[in-house]
Tab-separated table of C-alpha atoms in Angstrom:
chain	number	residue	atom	x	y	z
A	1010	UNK	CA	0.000	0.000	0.000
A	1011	UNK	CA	1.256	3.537	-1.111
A	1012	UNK	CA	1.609	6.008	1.854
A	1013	UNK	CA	2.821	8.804	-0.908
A	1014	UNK	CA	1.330	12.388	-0.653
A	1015	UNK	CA	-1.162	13.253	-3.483
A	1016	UNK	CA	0.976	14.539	-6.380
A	1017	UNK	CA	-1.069	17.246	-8.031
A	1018	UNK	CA	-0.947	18.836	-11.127
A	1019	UNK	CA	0.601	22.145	-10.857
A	1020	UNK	CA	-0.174	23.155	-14.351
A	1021	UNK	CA	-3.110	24.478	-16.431
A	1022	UNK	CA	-4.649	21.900	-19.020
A	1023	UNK	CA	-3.689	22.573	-22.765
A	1024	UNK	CA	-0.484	24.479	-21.614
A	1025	UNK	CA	2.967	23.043	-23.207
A	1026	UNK	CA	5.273	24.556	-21.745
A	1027	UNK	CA	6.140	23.749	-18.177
A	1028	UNK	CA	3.980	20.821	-18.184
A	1029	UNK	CA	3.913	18.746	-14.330
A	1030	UNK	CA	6.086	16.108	-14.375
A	1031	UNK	CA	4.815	12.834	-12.092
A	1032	UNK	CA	6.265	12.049	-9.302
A	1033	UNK	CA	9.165	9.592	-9.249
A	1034	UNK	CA	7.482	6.509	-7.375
A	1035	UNK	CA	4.062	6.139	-7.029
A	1036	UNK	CA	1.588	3.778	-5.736
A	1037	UNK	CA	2.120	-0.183	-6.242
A	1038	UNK	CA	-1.583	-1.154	-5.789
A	1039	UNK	CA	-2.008	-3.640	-8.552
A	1040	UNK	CA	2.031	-4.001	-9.172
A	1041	UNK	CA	5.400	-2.572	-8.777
A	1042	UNK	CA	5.855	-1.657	-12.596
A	1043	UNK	CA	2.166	0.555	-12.395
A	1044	UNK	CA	4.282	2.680	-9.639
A	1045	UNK	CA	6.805	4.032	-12.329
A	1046	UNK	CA	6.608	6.924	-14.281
A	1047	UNK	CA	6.343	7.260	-17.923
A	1048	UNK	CA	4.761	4.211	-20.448
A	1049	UNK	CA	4.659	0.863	-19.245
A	1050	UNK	CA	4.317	-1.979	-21.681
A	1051	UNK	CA	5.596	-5.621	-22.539
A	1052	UNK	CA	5.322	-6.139	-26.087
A	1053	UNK	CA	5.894	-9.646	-27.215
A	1054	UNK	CA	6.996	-10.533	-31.156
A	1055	UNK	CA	4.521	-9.628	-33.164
A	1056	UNK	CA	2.900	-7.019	-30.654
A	1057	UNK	CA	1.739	-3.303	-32.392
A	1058	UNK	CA	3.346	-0.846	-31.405
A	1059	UNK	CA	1.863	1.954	-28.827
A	1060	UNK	CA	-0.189	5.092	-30.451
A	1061	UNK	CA	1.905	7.954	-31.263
A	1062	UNK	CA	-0.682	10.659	-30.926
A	1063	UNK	CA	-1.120	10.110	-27.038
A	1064	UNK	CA	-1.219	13.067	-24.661
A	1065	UNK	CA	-2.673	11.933	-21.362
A	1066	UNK	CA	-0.749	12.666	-18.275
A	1067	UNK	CA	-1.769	9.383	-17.199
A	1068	UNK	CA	-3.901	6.497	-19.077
A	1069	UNK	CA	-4.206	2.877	-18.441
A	1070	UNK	CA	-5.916	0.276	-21.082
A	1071	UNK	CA	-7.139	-2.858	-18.974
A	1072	UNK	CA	-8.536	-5.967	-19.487
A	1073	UNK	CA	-12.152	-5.873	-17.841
A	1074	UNK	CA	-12.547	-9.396	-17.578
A	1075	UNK	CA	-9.231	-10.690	-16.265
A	1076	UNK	CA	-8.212	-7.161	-14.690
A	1077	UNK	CA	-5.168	-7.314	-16.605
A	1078	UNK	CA	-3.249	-4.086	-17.184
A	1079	UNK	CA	-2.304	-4.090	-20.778
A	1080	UNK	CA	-0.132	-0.696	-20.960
A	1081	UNK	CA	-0.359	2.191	-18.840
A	1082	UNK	CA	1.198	5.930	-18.290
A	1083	UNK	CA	1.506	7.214	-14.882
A	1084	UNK	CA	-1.443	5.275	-13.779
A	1085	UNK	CA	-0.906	6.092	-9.910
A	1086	UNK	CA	-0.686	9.777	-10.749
A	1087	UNK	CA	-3.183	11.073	-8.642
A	1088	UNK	CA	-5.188	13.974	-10.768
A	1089	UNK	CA	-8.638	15.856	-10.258
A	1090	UNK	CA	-10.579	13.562	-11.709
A	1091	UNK	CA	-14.132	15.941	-12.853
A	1092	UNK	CA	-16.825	14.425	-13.486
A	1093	UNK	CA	-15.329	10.773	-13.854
A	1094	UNK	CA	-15.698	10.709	-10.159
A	1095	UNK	CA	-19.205	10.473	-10.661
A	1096	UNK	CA	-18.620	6.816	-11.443
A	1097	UNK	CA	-17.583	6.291	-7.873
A	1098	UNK	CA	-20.665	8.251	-6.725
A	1099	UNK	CA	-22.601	6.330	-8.800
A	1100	UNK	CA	-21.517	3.002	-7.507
A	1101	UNK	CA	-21.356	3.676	-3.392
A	1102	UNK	CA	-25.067	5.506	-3.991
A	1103	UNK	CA	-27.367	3.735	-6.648
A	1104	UNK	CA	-28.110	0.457	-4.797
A	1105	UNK	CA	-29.799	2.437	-1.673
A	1106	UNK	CA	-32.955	3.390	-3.468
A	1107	UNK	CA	-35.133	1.974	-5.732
A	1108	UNK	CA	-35.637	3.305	-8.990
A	1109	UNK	CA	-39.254	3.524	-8.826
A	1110	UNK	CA	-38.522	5.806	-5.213
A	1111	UNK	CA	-40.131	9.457	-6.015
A	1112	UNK	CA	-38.855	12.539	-4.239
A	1113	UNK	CA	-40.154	16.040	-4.010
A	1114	UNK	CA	-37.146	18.134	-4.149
A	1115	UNK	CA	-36.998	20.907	-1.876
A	1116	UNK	CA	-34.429	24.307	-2.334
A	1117	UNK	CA	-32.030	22.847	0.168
A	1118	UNK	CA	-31.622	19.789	-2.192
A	1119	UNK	CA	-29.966	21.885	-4.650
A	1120	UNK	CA	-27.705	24.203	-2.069
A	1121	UNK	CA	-23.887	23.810	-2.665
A	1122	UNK	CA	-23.929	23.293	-6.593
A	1123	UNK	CA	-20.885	24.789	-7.803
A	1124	UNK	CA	-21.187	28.022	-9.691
A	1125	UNK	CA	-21.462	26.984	-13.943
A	1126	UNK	CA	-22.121	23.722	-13.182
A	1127	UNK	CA	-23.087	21.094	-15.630
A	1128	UNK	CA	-26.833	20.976	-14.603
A	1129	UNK	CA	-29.558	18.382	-16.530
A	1130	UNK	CA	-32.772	20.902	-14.876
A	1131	UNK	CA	-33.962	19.381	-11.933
A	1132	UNK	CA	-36.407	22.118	-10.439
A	1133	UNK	CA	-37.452	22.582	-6.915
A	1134	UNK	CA	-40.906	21.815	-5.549
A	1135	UNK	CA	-40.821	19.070	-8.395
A	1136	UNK	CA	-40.969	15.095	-8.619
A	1137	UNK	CA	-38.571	12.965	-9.712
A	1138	UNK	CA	-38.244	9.725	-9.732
A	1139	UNK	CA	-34.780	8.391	-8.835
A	1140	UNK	CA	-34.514	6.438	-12.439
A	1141	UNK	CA	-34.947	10.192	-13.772
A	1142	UNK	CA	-31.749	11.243	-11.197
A	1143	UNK	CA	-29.637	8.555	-12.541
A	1144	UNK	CA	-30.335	9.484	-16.008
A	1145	UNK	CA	-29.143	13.232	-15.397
A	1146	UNK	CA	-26.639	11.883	-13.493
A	1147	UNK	CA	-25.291	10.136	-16.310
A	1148	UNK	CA	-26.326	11.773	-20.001
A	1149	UNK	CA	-26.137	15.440	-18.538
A	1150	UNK	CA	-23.409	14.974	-16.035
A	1151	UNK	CA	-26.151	16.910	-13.866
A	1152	UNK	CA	-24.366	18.150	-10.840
A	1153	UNK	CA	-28.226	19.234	-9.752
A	1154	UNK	CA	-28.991	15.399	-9.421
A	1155	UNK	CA	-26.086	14.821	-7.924
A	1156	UNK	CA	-27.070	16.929	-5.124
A	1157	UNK	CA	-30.603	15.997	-4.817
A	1158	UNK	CA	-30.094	12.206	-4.472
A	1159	UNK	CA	-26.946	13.324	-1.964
A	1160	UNK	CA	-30.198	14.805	-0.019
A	1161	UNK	CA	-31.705	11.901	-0.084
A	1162	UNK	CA	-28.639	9.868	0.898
A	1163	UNK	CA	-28.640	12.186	4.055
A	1164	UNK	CA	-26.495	14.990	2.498
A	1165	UNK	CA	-23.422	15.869	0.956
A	1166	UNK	CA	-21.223	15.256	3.300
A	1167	UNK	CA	-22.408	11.250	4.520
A	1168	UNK	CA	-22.043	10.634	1.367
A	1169	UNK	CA	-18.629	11.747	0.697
A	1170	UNK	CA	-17.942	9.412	3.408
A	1171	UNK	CA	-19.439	6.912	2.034
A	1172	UNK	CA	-17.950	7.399	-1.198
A	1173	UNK	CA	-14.071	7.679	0.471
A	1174	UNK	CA	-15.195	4.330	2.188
A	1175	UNK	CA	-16.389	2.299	-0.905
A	1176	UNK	CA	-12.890	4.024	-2.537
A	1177	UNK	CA	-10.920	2.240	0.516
A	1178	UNK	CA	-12.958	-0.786	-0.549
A	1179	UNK	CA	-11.954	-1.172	-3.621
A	1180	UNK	CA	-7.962	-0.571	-3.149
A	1181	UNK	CA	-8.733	2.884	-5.036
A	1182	UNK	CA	-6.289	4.247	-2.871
A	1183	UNK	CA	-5.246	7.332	-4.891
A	1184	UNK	CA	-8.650	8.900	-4.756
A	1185	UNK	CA	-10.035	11.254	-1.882
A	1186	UNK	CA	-13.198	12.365	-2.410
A	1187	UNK	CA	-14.494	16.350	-1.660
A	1188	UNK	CA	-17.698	16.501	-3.817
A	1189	UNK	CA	-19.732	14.133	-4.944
A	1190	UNK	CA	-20.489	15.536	-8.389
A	1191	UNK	CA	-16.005	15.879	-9.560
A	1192	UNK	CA	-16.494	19.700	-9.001
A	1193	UNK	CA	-13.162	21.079	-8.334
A	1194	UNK	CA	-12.401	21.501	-5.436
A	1195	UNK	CA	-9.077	21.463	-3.025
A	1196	UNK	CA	-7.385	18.178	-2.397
A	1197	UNK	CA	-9.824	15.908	-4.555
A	1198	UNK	CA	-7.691	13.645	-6.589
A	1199	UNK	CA	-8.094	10.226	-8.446
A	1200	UNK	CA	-6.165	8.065	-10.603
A	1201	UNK	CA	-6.534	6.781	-13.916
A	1202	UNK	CA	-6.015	3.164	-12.176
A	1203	UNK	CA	-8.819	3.831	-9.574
A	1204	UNK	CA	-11.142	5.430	-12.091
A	1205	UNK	CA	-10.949	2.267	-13.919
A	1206	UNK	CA	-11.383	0.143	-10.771
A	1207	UNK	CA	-14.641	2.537	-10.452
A	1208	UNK	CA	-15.827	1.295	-13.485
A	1209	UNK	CA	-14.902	-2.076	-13.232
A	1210	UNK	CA	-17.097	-2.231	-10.043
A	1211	UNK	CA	-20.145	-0.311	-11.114
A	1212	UNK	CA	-20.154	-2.370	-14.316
A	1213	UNK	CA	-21.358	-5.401	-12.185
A	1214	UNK	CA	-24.537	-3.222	-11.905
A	1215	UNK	CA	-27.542	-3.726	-14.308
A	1216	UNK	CA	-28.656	-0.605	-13.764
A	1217	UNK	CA	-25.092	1.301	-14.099
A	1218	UNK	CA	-24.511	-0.637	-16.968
A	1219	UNK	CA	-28.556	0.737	-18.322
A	1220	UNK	CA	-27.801	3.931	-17.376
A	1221	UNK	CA	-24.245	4.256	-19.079
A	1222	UNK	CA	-24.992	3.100	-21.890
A	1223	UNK	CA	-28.678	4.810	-23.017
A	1224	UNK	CA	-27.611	7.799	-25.055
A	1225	UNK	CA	-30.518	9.313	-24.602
A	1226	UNK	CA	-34.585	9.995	-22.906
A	1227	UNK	CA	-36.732	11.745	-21.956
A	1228	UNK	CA	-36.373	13.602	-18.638
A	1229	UNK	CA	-39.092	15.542	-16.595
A	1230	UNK	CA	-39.857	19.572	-17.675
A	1231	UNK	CA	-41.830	22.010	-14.780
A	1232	UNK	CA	-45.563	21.526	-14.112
A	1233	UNK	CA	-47.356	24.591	-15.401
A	1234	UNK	CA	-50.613	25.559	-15.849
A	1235	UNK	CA	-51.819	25.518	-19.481
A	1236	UNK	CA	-53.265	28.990	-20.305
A	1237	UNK	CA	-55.243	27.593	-24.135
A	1238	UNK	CA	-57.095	25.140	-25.424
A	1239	UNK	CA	-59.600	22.169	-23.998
A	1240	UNK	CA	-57.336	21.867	-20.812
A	1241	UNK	CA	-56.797	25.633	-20.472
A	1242	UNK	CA	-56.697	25.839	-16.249
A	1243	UNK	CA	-55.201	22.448	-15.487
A	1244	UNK	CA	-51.556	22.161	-14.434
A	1245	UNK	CA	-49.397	20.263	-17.377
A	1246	UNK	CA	-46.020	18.746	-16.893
A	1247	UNK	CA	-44.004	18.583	-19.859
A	1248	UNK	CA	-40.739	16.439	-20.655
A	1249	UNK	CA	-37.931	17.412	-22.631
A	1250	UNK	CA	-34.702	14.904	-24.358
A	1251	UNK	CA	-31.319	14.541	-23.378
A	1252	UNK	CA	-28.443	13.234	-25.023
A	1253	UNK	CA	-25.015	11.387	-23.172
A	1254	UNK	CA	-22.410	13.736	-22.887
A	1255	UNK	CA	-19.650	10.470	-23.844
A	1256	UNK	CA	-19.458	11.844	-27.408
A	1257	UNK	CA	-17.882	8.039	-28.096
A	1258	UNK	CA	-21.117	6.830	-27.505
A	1259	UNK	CA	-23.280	9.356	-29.460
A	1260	UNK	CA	-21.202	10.406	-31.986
A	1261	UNK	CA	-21.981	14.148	-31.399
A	1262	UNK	CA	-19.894	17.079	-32.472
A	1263	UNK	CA	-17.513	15.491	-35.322
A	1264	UNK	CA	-16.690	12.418	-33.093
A	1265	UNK	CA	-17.120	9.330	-34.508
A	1266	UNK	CA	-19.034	7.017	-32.243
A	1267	UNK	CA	-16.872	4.098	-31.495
A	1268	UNK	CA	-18.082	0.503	-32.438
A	1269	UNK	CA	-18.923	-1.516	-29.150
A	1270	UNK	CA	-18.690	1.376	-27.502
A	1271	UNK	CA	-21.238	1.232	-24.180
A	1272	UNK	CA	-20.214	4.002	-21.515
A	1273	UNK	CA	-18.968	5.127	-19.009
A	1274	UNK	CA	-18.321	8.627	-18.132
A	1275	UNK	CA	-16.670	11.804	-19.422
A	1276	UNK	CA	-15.528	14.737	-17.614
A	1277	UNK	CA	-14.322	18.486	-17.984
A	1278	UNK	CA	-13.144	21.250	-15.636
A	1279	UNK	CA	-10.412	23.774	-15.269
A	1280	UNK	CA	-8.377	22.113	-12.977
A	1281	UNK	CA	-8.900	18.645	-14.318
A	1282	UNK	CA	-8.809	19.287	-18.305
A	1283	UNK	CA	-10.648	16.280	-20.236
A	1284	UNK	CA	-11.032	13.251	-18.598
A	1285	UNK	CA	-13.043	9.832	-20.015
A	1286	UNK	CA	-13.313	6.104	-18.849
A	1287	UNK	CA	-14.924	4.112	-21.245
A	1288	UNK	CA	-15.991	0.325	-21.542
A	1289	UNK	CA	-15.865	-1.318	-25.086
A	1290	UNK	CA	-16.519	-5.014	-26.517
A	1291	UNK	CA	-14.928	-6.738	-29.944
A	1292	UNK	CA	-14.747	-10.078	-30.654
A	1293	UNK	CA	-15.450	-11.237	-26.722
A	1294	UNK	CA	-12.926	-9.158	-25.495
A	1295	UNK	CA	-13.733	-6.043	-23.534
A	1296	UNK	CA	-11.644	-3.473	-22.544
A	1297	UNK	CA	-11.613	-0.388	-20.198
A	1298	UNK	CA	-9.306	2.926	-20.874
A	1299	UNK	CA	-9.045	5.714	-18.967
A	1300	UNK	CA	-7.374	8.843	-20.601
A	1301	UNK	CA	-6.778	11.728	-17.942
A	1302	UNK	CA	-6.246	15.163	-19.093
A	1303	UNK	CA	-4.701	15.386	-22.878
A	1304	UNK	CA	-2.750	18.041	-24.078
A	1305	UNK	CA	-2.026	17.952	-27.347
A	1306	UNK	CA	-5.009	20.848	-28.910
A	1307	UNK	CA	-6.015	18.463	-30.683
A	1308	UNK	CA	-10.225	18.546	-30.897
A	1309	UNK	CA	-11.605	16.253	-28.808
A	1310	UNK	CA	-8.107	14.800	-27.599
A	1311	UNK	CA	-9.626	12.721	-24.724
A	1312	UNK	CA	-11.950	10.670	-26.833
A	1313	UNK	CA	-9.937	10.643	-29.618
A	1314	UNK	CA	-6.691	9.023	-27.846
A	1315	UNK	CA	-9.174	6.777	-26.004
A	1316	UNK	CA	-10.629	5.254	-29.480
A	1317	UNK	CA	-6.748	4.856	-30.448
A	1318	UNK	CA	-6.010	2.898	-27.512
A	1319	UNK	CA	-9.116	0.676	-27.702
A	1320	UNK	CA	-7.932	0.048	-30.975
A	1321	UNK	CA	-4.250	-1.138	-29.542
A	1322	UNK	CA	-5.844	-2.572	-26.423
A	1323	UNK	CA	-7.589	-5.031	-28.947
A	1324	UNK	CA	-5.314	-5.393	-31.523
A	1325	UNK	CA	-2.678	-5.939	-28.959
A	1326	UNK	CA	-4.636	-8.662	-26.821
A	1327	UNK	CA	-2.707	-12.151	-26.156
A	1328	UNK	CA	0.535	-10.244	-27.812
A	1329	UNK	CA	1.542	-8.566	-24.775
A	1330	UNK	CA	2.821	-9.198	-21.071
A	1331	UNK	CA	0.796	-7.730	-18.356
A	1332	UNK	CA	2.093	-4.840	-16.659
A	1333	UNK	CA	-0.337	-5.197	-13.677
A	1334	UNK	CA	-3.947	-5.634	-12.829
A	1335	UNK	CA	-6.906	-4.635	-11.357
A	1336	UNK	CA	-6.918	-5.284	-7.734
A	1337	UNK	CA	-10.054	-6.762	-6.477
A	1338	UNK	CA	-12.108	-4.840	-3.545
A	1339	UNK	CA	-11.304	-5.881	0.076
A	1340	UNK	CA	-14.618	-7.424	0.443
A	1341	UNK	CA	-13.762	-10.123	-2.498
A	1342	UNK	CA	-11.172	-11.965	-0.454
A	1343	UNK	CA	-8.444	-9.749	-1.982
A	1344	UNK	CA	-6.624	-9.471	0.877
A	1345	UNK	CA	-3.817	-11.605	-0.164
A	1346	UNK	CA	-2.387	-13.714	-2.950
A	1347	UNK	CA	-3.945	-13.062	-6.539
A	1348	UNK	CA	-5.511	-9.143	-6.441
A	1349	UNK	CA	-3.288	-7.931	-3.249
A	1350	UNK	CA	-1.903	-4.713	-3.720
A	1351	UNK	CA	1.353	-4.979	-5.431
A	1352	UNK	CA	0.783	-8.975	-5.981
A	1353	UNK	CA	1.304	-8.616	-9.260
A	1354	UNK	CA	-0.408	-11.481	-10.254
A	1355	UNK	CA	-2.956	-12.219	-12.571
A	1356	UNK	CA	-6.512	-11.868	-9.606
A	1357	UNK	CA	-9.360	-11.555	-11.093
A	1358	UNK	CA	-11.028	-8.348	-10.087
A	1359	UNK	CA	-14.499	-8.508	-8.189
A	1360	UNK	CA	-17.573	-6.375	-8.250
A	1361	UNK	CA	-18.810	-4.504	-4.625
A	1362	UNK	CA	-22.064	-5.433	-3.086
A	1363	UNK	CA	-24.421	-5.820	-5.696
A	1364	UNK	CA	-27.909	-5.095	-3.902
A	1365	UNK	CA	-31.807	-5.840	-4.475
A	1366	UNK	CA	-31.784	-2.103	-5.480
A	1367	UNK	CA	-29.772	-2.216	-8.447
A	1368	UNK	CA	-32.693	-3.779	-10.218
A	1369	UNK	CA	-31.322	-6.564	-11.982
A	1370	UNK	CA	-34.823	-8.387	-12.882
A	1371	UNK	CA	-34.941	-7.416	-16.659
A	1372	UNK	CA	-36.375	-3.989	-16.637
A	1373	UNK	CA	-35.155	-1.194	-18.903
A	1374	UNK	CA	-36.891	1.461	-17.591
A	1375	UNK	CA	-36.528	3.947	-20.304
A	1376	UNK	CA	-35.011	1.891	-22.344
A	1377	UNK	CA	-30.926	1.449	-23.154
A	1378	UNK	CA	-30.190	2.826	-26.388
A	1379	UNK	CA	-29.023	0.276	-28.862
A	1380	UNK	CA	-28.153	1.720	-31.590
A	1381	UNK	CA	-25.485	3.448	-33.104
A	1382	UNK	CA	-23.728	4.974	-36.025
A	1383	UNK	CA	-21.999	2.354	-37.960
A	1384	UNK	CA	-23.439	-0.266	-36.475
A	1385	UNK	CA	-25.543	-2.296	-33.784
A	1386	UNK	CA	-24.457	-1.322	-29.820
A	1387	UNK	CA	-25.021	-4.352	-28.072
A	1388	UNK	CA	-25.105	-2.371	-24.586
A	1389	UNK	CA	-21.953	-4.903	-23.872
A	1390	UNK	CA	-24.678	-7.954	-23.734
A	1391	UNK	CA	-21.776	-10.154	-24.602
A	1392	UNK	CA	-19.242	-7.749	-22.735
A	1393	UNK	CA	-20.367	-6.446	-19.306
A	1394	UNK	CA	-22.846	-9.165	-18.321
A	1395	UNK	CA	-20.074	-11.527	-19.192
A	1396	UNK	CA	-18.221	-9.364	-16.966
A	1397	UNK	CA	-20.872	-9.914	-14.288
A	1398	UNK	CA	-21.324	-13.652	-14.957
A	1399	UNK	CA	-17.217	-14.623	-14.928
A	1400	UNK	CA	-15.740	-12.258	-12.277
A	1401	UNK	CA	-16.192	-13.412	-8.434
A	1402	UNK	CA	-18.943	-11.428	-6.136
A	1403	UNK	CA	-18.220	-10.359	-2.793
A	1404	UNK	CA	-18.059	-13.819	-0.242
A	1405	UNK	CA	-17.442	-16.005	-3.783
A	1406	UNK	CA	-13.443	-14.769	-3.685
A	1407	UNK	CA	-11.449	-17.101	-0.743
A	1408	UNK	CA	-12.488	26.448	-9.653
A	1409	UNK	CA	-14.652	26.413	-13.036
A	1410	UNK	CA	-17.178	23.211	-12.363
A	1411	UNK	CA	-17.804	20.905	-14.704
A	1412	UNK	CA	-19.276	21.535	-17.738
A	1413	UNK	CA	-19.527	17.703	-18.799
């Protein structure tokens, strides 16, 4: 275990000159070689070689399945994180309530939301249920829903706790946790290693696994009273559509959606830069990359570098040592041998509790969206729930905010 102080980045995104530098050792959670700096790979004959056009102060392409770490750069660095921490949040908080749960939200819900804010419009003295929180939570990034279902989780500041615990949990050991919602904010750092370990674990969720993956619904509008027509006097409450901010997925704004491409979460802000985690399946093999905070200018850097190392990750698969893997949580029997920190061995990661709340009896709610440019999105039905049938459960194992 790593007792190193957080090393921060004491640079602005896009700048290049005087770019941070990482710090000389790291932490070893998940094996020695992930606590150097710089590119770590093991390329066997007949391997590809690495992307040139890679950025990232830190990235890390993994095997979701095995947990194997197939290359990574700086992947202890610990970064702000934006709204990729929402994964984490997402994770420690959606198995407490039901989805069908309603909640009135009330002005003190939404107290503490960081001023410009990514926000999906969640109004007070409205209804929501919490499957409409989740989805604002993860299409519009909504800091807003954050907050509310924070409320409901008996406010911000258990549930930081709660998140910093279910970090602990889960050997994410870089990360401590200051808002819930990635806002910047002094001291909170992450990793690209523990962002992927965030996914990894809320990827054994059907409903994280729904939710990441629908790119987009319909989401709840104000009630108002309609002034014309045969229900002139009667109060109305109208819906509007939102759209996943994971540009990967949706294919918005000149990026090119990426074939088996099924979530999970994007994230902007000044002290963070770009920052993405995504989960993608080819061939049976899925993969998870984290890219953390590009700086090359080029448009869309952080997806685009991602797409290039999914490419890699799966032309490179069974051609390449492992430089480390994906620790399992505490509660998996990880304590020792195969997914101990620093093991180095080959442990097959395991999810965190997996509660009656996360819904896994079929429903869609909504509905997951399943298609995309270029092709059919199978929503990772032969990637994540593989992930959820093959990997061990718990007991089985012996100042800008965000604006995405």
């Amino acid at each position: 275990m790593s007792t190193a102080a957080p090393a921060l980045a004491d640079g602005k995104p896009g700048e290049d000159k005087g770019q941070p530098k990482p710090p000389a050792k790291m932490s070893t959670v998940g094996g020695a070689q992930l606590g150097r700096p710089g590119t770590q790979v093991k390329l066997r004959a007949g391997a590809p070689v690495l992307p040139k056009k890679l950025s990232g102060r830190s990235w890390i392409v993994s095997d979701a399945e095995s947990g194997e770490v197939l290359a990574s750069h700086n992947a202890h660095w610990r970064l702000p994180p934006a709204s990729t921490l929402k994964m984490l949040f997402a994770d420690t908080v959606l198995p407490k309530f039901p989805k069908t749960q309603k909640h009135k939200v009330e002005l003190s819900d939404l107290a503490g939301i960081g001023a410009g804010s990514s926000m999906v419009g969640v109004k007070e003295n409205e209804t929501y249920s919490v499957h409409d929180l989740w989805l604002g939570v993860f299409l519009r990034s909504g800091n807003d829903a954050v907050h509310v279902l924070s409320a409901m989780n008996d406010g911000v500041p258990q549930t930081v706790k709660d998140m910093q615990e279910h970090a602990e949990d889960l050997q994410a050991l870089d990360t401590h946790v200051v808002s819930p919602d990635g806002y910047d904010a002094k001291g909170q750092v992450s990793s690209a290693y523990d962002l992927t370990l965030f996914a990894r674990s809320g990827l054994q969720k059907k409903d994280f696994r729904e939710y990441c993956s629908t790119a987009t619904a319909k989401f709840p509008g104000e009630t108002k009273k309609v002034t014309k027509g045969k229900d002139k006097g009667k109060n109305k409450r109208e819906s509007f559509e939102i759209q996943n901010t994971n540009k990967l997925l949706t294919g918005a704004m000149g990026v090119s959606p990426y074939k088996g491409i099924a979530g999970v979460k994007n994230g902007s802000t000044t002290n963070a830069g770009n920052t993405f985690t995504g989960v993608a399946e080819r061939n049976g093999k899925v993969l998870l990359v984290t890219v953390m905070n590009p700086s090359s200018g080029e448009p869309h850097a952080v997806y685009q570098e991602t797409a290039r190392l999914f490419d890699w990750g799966f032309a490179a698969a069974g051609k390449v040592d492992p430089v480390g893997e994906l620790v399992a949580p505490k509660g998996a029997g990880g304590g020792s041998g195969k997914g101990a920190p620093g093991s180095g061995g080959a442990g097959k990661g395991a999810a965190a509790e997996n509660a009656a709340h996360s819904s896994d009896d079929g429903s869609s709610g909504m509905g997951v969206a399943l298609g995309v440019t270029g092709g059919v999105l199978a929503v990772l039905a032969a990637g994540v729930f593989v992930i959820r049938r093959r990997l061990p459960l718990p007991g089985q194992a012996g100042r800008r905010a965000s604006r995405d």
